[in-house]
Tab-separated table of C-alpha atoms in Angstrom:
chain	number	residue	atom	x	y	z
H	290	UNK	CA	-0.086	31.059	-43.162
H	291	UNK	CA	2.910	33.266	-42.359
H	292	UNK	CA	6.216	31.450	-42.717
H	293	UNK	CA	7.229	32.139	-39.095
H	294	UNK	CA	3.979	30.644	-37.730
H	295	UNK	CA	4.353	27.556	-39.938
H	296	UNK	CA	7.871	27.037	-38.631
H	297	UNK	CA	6.665	27.374	-35.015
H	298	UNK	CA	3.925	24.738	-35.508
H	299	UNK	CA	6.412	22.380	-37.169
H	300	UNK	CA	8.758	22.681	-34.205
H	301	UNK	CA	5.894	21.949	-31.780
H	302	UNK	CA	4.958	18.809	-33.725
H	303	UNK	CA	8.543	17.610	-33.680
H	304	UNK	CA	8.778	18.210	-29.946
H	305	UNK	CA	5.454	16.513	-29.086
H	306	UNK	CA	6.826	12.945	-28.682
H	307	UNK	CA	9.546	14.173	-26.358
H	308	UNK	CA	7.023	16.121	-24.291
H	309	UNK	CA	4.648	13.163	-23.933
H	310	UNK	CA	4.579	11.298	-20.613
H	311	UNK	CA	6.906	8.280	-20.578
H	312	UNK	CA	5.275	4.904	-21.103
H	313	UNK	CA	4.546	3.098	-17.827
H	314	UNK	CA	6.635	0.143	-16.773
H	315	UNK	CA	4.686	-3.092	-17.104
H	316	UNK	CA	4.588	-5.149	-13.917
H	317	UNK	CA	2.669	-8.204	-12.768
H	318	UNK	CA	1.643	-10.051	-9.638
H	319	UNK	CA	0.086	-13.481	-9.166
H	320	UNK	CA	-3.623	-13.598	-9.892
H	321	UNK	CA	-4.233	-15.293	-6.537
H	322	UNK	CA	-5.504	-12.722	-4.047
H	323	UNK	CA	-2.668	-11.885	-1.656
H	324	UNK	CA	-3.880	-9.192	0.704
H	325	UNK	CA	-2.484	-6.906	1.935
H	326	UNK	CA	0.223	-6.948	-0.742
H	327	UNK	CA	-1.729	-7.273	-3.996
H	328	UNK	CA	-5.361	-8.030	-4.673
H	329	UNK	CA	-8.129	-7.039	-7.055
H	330	UNK	CA	-10.858	-4.572	-6.132
H	331	UNK	CA	-13.281	-2.978	-8.593
H	332	UNK	CA	-11.165	-4.297	-11.495
H	333	UNK	CA	-8.039	-2.578	-10.146
H	334	UNK	CA	-4.911	-4.136	-8.685
H	335	UNK	CA	-4.256	-2.556	-5.305
H	336	UNK	CA	-2.333	-3.329	-2.131
H	337	UNK	CA	0.717	-2.423	-0.100
H	338	UNK	CA	3.230	-3.724	-2.672
H	339	UNK	CA	1.503	-1.742	-5.422
H	340	UNK	CA	1.632	1.411	-3.273
H	341	UNK	CA	5.271	0.746	-2.414
H	342	UNK	CA	6.325	0.274	-6.038
H	343	UNK	CA	4.562	3.503	-7.044
H	344	UNK	CA	6.304	5.411	-4.276
H	345	UNK	CA	9.757	3.997	-5.033
H	346	UNK	CA	9.481	4.762	-8.742
H	347	UNK	CA	8.207	8.277	-8.115
H	348	UNK	CA	10.977	9.042	-5.617
H	349	UNK	CA	13.571	7.762	-8.107
H	350	UNK	CA	12.125	9.896	-10.911
H	351	UNK	CA	11.216	6.817	-12.945
H	352	UNK	CA	8.068	6.084	-14.984
H	353	UNK	CA	5.074	4.770	-13.072
H	354	UNK	CA	4.202	1.074	-13.182
H	355	UNK	CA	1.070	-0.523	-14.564
H	356	UNK	CA	0.437	-3.614	-12.421
H	357	UNK	CA	-1.630	-6.543	-13.695
H	358	UNK	CA	-2.632	-9.742	-11.917
H	359	UNK	CA	-1.735	-12.741	-14.080
H	360	UNK	CA	-1.279	-16.500	-13.653
H	361	UNK	CA	2.044	-16.773	-11.830
H	362	UNK	CA	3.915	-18.816	-14.436
H	363	UNK	CA	2.818	-16.439	-17.173
H	364	UNK	CA	3.877	-13.452	-15.067
H	365	UNK	CA	7.361	-14.890	-14.548
H	366	UNK	CA	7.699	-15.781	-18.230
H	367	UNK	CA	6.774	-12.243	-19.295
H	368	UNK	CA	9.317	-10.740	-16.906
H	369	UNK	CA	11.995	-13.220	-17.937
H	370	UNK	CA	11.447	-12.350	-21.618
H	371	UNK	CA	11.639	-8.625	-20.945
H	372	UNK	CA	8.096	-7.909	-22.124
H	373	UNK	CA	7.308	-6.954	-18.515
H	374	UNK	CA	9.826	-5.103	-16.366
H	375	UNK	CA	8.879	-6.318	-12.892
H	376	UNK	CA	7.149	-8.962	-10.805
H	377	UNK	CA	5.769	-8.251	-7.329
H	378	UNK	CA	5.582	-10.322	-4.141
H	379	UNK	CA	8.211	-12.928	-4.890
H	380	UNK	CA	8.991	-14.979	-1.794
H	381	UNK	CA	12.606	-15.633	-0.871
H	382	UNK	CA	13.936	-18.679	-2.763
H	383	UNK	CA	10.597	-19.121	-4.553
H	384	UNK	CA	12.048	-18.847	-8.059
H	385	UNK	CA	15.375	-19.374	-9.813
H	386	UNK	CA	17.009	-15.932	-9.579
H	387	UNK	CA	19.275	-16.468	-12.621
H	388	UNK	CA	16.954	-14.794	-15.222
H	389	UNK	CA	16.157	-11.885	-12.886
H	390	UNK	CA	17.610	-9.230	-10.655
H	391	UNK	CA	16.171	-9.662	-7.165
H	392	UNK	CA	15.653	-6.696	-4.840
H	393	UNK	CA	16.109	-6.532	-1.115
H	394	UNK	CA	13.059	-7.879	0.785
H	395	UNK	CA	10.524	-5.147	1.493
H	396	UNK	CA	8.591	-7.091	4.110
H	397	UNK	CA	8.986	-10.228	6.201
H	398	UNK	CA	6.163	-12.762	6.433
H	399	UNK	CA	5.694	-14.797	9.606
H	400	UNK	CA	4.172	-18.280	9.607
H	401	UNK	CA	1.216	-19.097	11.836
H	402	UNK	CA	-1.021	-22.080	12.392
H	403	UNK	CA	-4.754	-21.754	12.968
H	404	UNK	CA	-7.074	-24.142	14.792
H	405	UNK	CA	-10.622	-24.167	16.106
H	406	UNK	CA	-11.232	-23.710	19.833
H	407	UNK	CA	-14.633	-25.313	19.253
H	408	UNK	CA	-12.820	-28.545	18.407
H	409	UNK	CA	-9.694	-28.097	20.553
H	410	UNK	CA	-11.147	-26.442	23.630
H	411	UNK	CA	-7.932	-26.987	25.608
H	412	UNK	CA	-5.675	-25.631	22.885
H	413	UNK	CA	-3.460	-27.203	20.259
H	414	UNK	CA	0.202	-26.648	21.205
H	415	UNK	CA	2.916	-26.874	18.546
H	416	UNK	CA	6.327	-26.642	20.234
H	417	UNK	CA	8.521	-28.006	17.449
H	418	UNK	CA	8.079	-27.860	13.689
H	419	UNK	CA	8.107	-31.650	13.647
H	420	UNK	CA	4.953	-31.631	15.822
H	421	UNK	CA	2.965	-30.738	12.699
H	422	UNK	CA	3.245	-34.373	11.596
H	423	UNK	CA	1.044	-35.398	14.523
H	424	UNK	CA	-1.960	-33.488	13.176
H	425	UNK	CA	-4.238	-33.468	10.162
H	426	UNK	CA	-3.211	-30.400	8.182
H	427	UNK	CA	-5.395	-28.761	5.585
H	428	UNK	CA	-4.783	-25.875	3.213
H	429	UNK	CA	-6.025	-23.980	0.213
H	430	UNK	CA	-6.129	-25.594	-3.197
H	431	UNK	CA	-2.846	-24.999	-5.024
H	432	UNK	CA	-0.784	-24.198	-1.919
H	433	UNK	CA	2.331	-26.210	-1.085
H	434	UNK	CA	3.856	-27.055	2.298
H	435	UNK	CA	7.355	-28.448	1.740
H	436	UNK	CA	8.879	-25.491	3.587
H	437	UNK	CA	7.218	-26.808	6.763
H	438	UNK	CA	8.690	-30.276	6.248
H	439	UNK	CA	5.314	-31.700	5.202
H	440	UNK	CA	4.472	-34.048	2.345
H	441	UNK	CA	2.047	-32.169	0.083
H	442	UNK	CA	0.299	-35.440	-0.756
H	443	UNK	CA	-0.699	-35.797	2.911
H	444	UNK	CA	-2.171	-32.294	3.242
H	445	UNK	CA	-5.886	-31.871	2.529
H	446	UNK	CA	-5.993	-29.060	-0.056
H	447	UNK	CA	-9.620	-29.474	-1.029
H	448	UNK	CA	-10.744	-26.047	0.197
H	449	UNK	CA	-11.218	-23.472	-2.566
H	450	UNK	CA	-11.348	-20.466	-0.222
H	451	UNK	CA	-10.796	-19.381	3.374
H	452	UNK	CA	-14.438	-19.688	4.540
H	453	UNK	CA	-14.374	-23.346	3.449
H	454	UNK	CA	-11.042	-23.852	5.186
H	455	UNK	CA	-12.275	-22.349	8.448
H	456	UNK	CA	-15.480	-24.401	8.245
H	457	UNK	CA	-13.348	-27.560	7.961
H	458	UNK	CA	-11.559	-26.674	11.189
H	459	UNK	CA	-14.777	-26.027	13.100
H	460	UNK	CA	-16.286	-29.282	11.798
H	461	UNK	CA	-13.222	-31.277	12.851
H	462	UNK	CA	-12.398	-32.438	9.325
H	463	UNK	CA	-8.817	-31.269	9.884
H	464	UNK	CA	-6.873	-30.018	12.896
H	465	UNK	CA	-5.036	-26.941	11.651
H	466	UNK	CA	-3.967	-24.950	8.635
H	467	UNK	CA	-0.826	-22.951	7.970
H	468	UNK	CA	-0.540	-19.465	6.545
H	469	UNK	CA	1.177	-16.107	7.018
H	470	UNK	CA	0.146	-13.790	9.848
H	471	UNK	CA	0.215	-10.694	7.642
H	472	UNK	CA	-2.093	-12.293	5.062
H	473	UNK	CA	-4.579	-13.553	7.671
H	474	UNK	CA	-4.787	-10.066	9.190
H	475	UNK	CA	-5.869	-8.620	5.844
H	476	UNK	CA	-8.250	-11.300	4.518
H	477	UNK	CA	-11.282	-9.164	5.325
H	478	UNK	CA	-10.202	-6.883	2.470
H	479	UNK	CA	-11.118	-9.484	-0.142
H	480	UNK	CA	-14.059	-11.169	1.612
H	481	UNK	CA	-16.090	-9.217	4.177
H	482	UNK	CA	-17.550	-12.483	5.539
H	483	UNK	CA	-14.145	-13.311	6.940
H	484	UNK	CA	-14.011	-10.405	9.379
H	485	UNK	CA	-16.463	-12.046	11.779
H	486	UNK	CA	-15.006	-15.515	11.204
H	487	UNK	CA	-11.548	-14.257	12.145
H	488	UNK	CA	-12.550	-12.211	15.172
H	489	UNK	CA	-15.347	-14.164	16.897
H	490	UNK	CA	-12.864	-15.896	19.221
H	491	UNK	CA	-13.352	-19.429	17.924
H	492	UNK	CA	-10.416	-19.341	15.508
H	493	UNK	CA	-7.088	-19.377	17.318
H	494	UNK	CA	-3.841	-18.177	15.698
H	495	UNK	CA	-0.400	-19.133	16.985
H	496	UNK	CA	3.144	-18.660	15.619
H	497	UNK	CA	4.838	-21.643	13.994
H	498	UNK	CA	7.958	-22.487	16.037
H	499	UNK	CA	11.382	-22.716	14.397
H	500	UNK	CA	10.064	-21.162	11.189
H	501	UNK	CA	12.171	-18.234	9.947
H	502	UNK	CA	10.369	-15.250	8.398
H	503	UNK	CA	10.113	-15.245	4.592
H	504	UNK	CA	10.908	-12.089	2.662
H	505	UNK	CA	8.944	-10.654	-0.255
H	506	UNK	CA	10.940	-9.147	-3.116
H	507	UNK	CA	10.503	-7.461	-6.489
H	508	UNK	CA	11.975	-9.224	-9.528
H	509	UNK	CA	13.453	-7.072	-12.298
H	510	UNK	CA	13.892	-8.486	-15.794
H	511	UNK	CA	17.521	-8.705	-16.895
H	512	UNK	CA	16.374	-8.113	-20.479
H	513	UNK	CA	15.104	-4.551	-20.073
H	514	UNK	CA	17.254	-1.486	-20.583
H	515	UNK	CA	18.600	-0.009	-17.368
H	516	UNK	CA	17.765	-3.169	-15.419
H	517	UNK	CA	20.608	-2.718	-12.948
H	518	UNK	CA	19.880	0.990	-12.236
H	519	UNK	CA	16.197	0.120	-11.741
H	520	UNK	CA	17.007	-2.661	-9.273
H	521	UNK	CA	19.470	-0.391	-7.475
H	522	UNK	CA	16.900	2.417	-7.220
H	523	UNK	CA	14.326	0.021	-5.760
H	524	UNK	CA	16.874	-1.337	-3.279
H	525	UNK	CA	17.888	2.150	-2.169
H	526	UNK	CA	14.262	3.119	-1.608
H	527	UNK	CA	13.452	-0.093	0.275
H	528	UNK	CA	16.458	0.322	2.539
H	529	UNK	CA	15.576	3.966	3.214
H	530	UNK	CA	11.954	3.185	4.117
H	531	UNK	CA	13.010	0.362	6.434
H	532	UNK	CA	15.702	2.522	8.046
H	533	UNK	CA	13.210	5.364	8.582
H	534	UNK	CA	10.587	2.899	9.907
H	535	UNK	CA	8.190	4.050	7.191
H	536	UNK	CA	7.512	0.621	5.648
H	537	UNK	CA	5.057	-0.334	8.375
H	538	UNK	CA	3.119	2.840	7.617
H	539	UNK	CA	2.455	1.538	4.101
H	540	UNK	CA	1.243	-1.772	5.518
H	541	UNK	CA	-0.874	-0.427	8.399
H	542	UNK	CA	-3.968	0.659	6.395
H	543	UNK	CA	-4.449	-2.921	5.180
H	544	UNK	CA	-4.166	-4.692	8.552
H	545	UNK	CA	-6.372	-5.209	11.536
H	546	UNK	CA	-8.891	-8.038	11.132
H	547	UNK	CA	-7.325	-10.919	13.027
H	548	UNK	CA	-6.346	-11.099	16.668
H	549	UNK	CA	-3.330	-13.203	17.628
């Protein structure tokens, strides 16, 4: 082989690692389905928060993220250790922020209560947050309700899924359940049976009074290189999308099942 050609090939081999695509950032979300923000479909993690993270990283010229759904405690531990760079869909004040850098909220969640008009034909008015104590509240297994001023031990959390929860309301086994309006509106994405259950007129949805919206944030590990620039880039992108009223456009394709 001519010496010049050998030298050219050697230079290409040396340059190959630098030319390769950068490794993706590892990110995780809770393995509980949380439409429209993150949920599993055809063995892929999709949702508005996944789309948003991809857009923010691309606009900042940063490597793409590979998002996995993991048990929440494991997800947080991996981000805290620096093995994963990011966690998605972290509610305001949900975790100790000390091991992480917390971004600006990218969406606000609004609390609602749901009841059955088959059982409460004349309505079920909640005028004050304290009124919740007058009713039998039920919820999904694993959910907590301290933020509503309720004792978790007194909430029926025997339902494993939303169809079971809705069936409990219609049967009169409990009076109401509490959730977030944005999640309810997207439940049909993970269970097509829910579309009819949410829109047939027998399930009523009302806002919870006195309950402030809860933000969702990204968490950035303090242990990764360039943690502060990454958090700052995400914040700048979030603020720009909110200012330009483009954030709702990312959410819109995932909404639309529930009427309220």
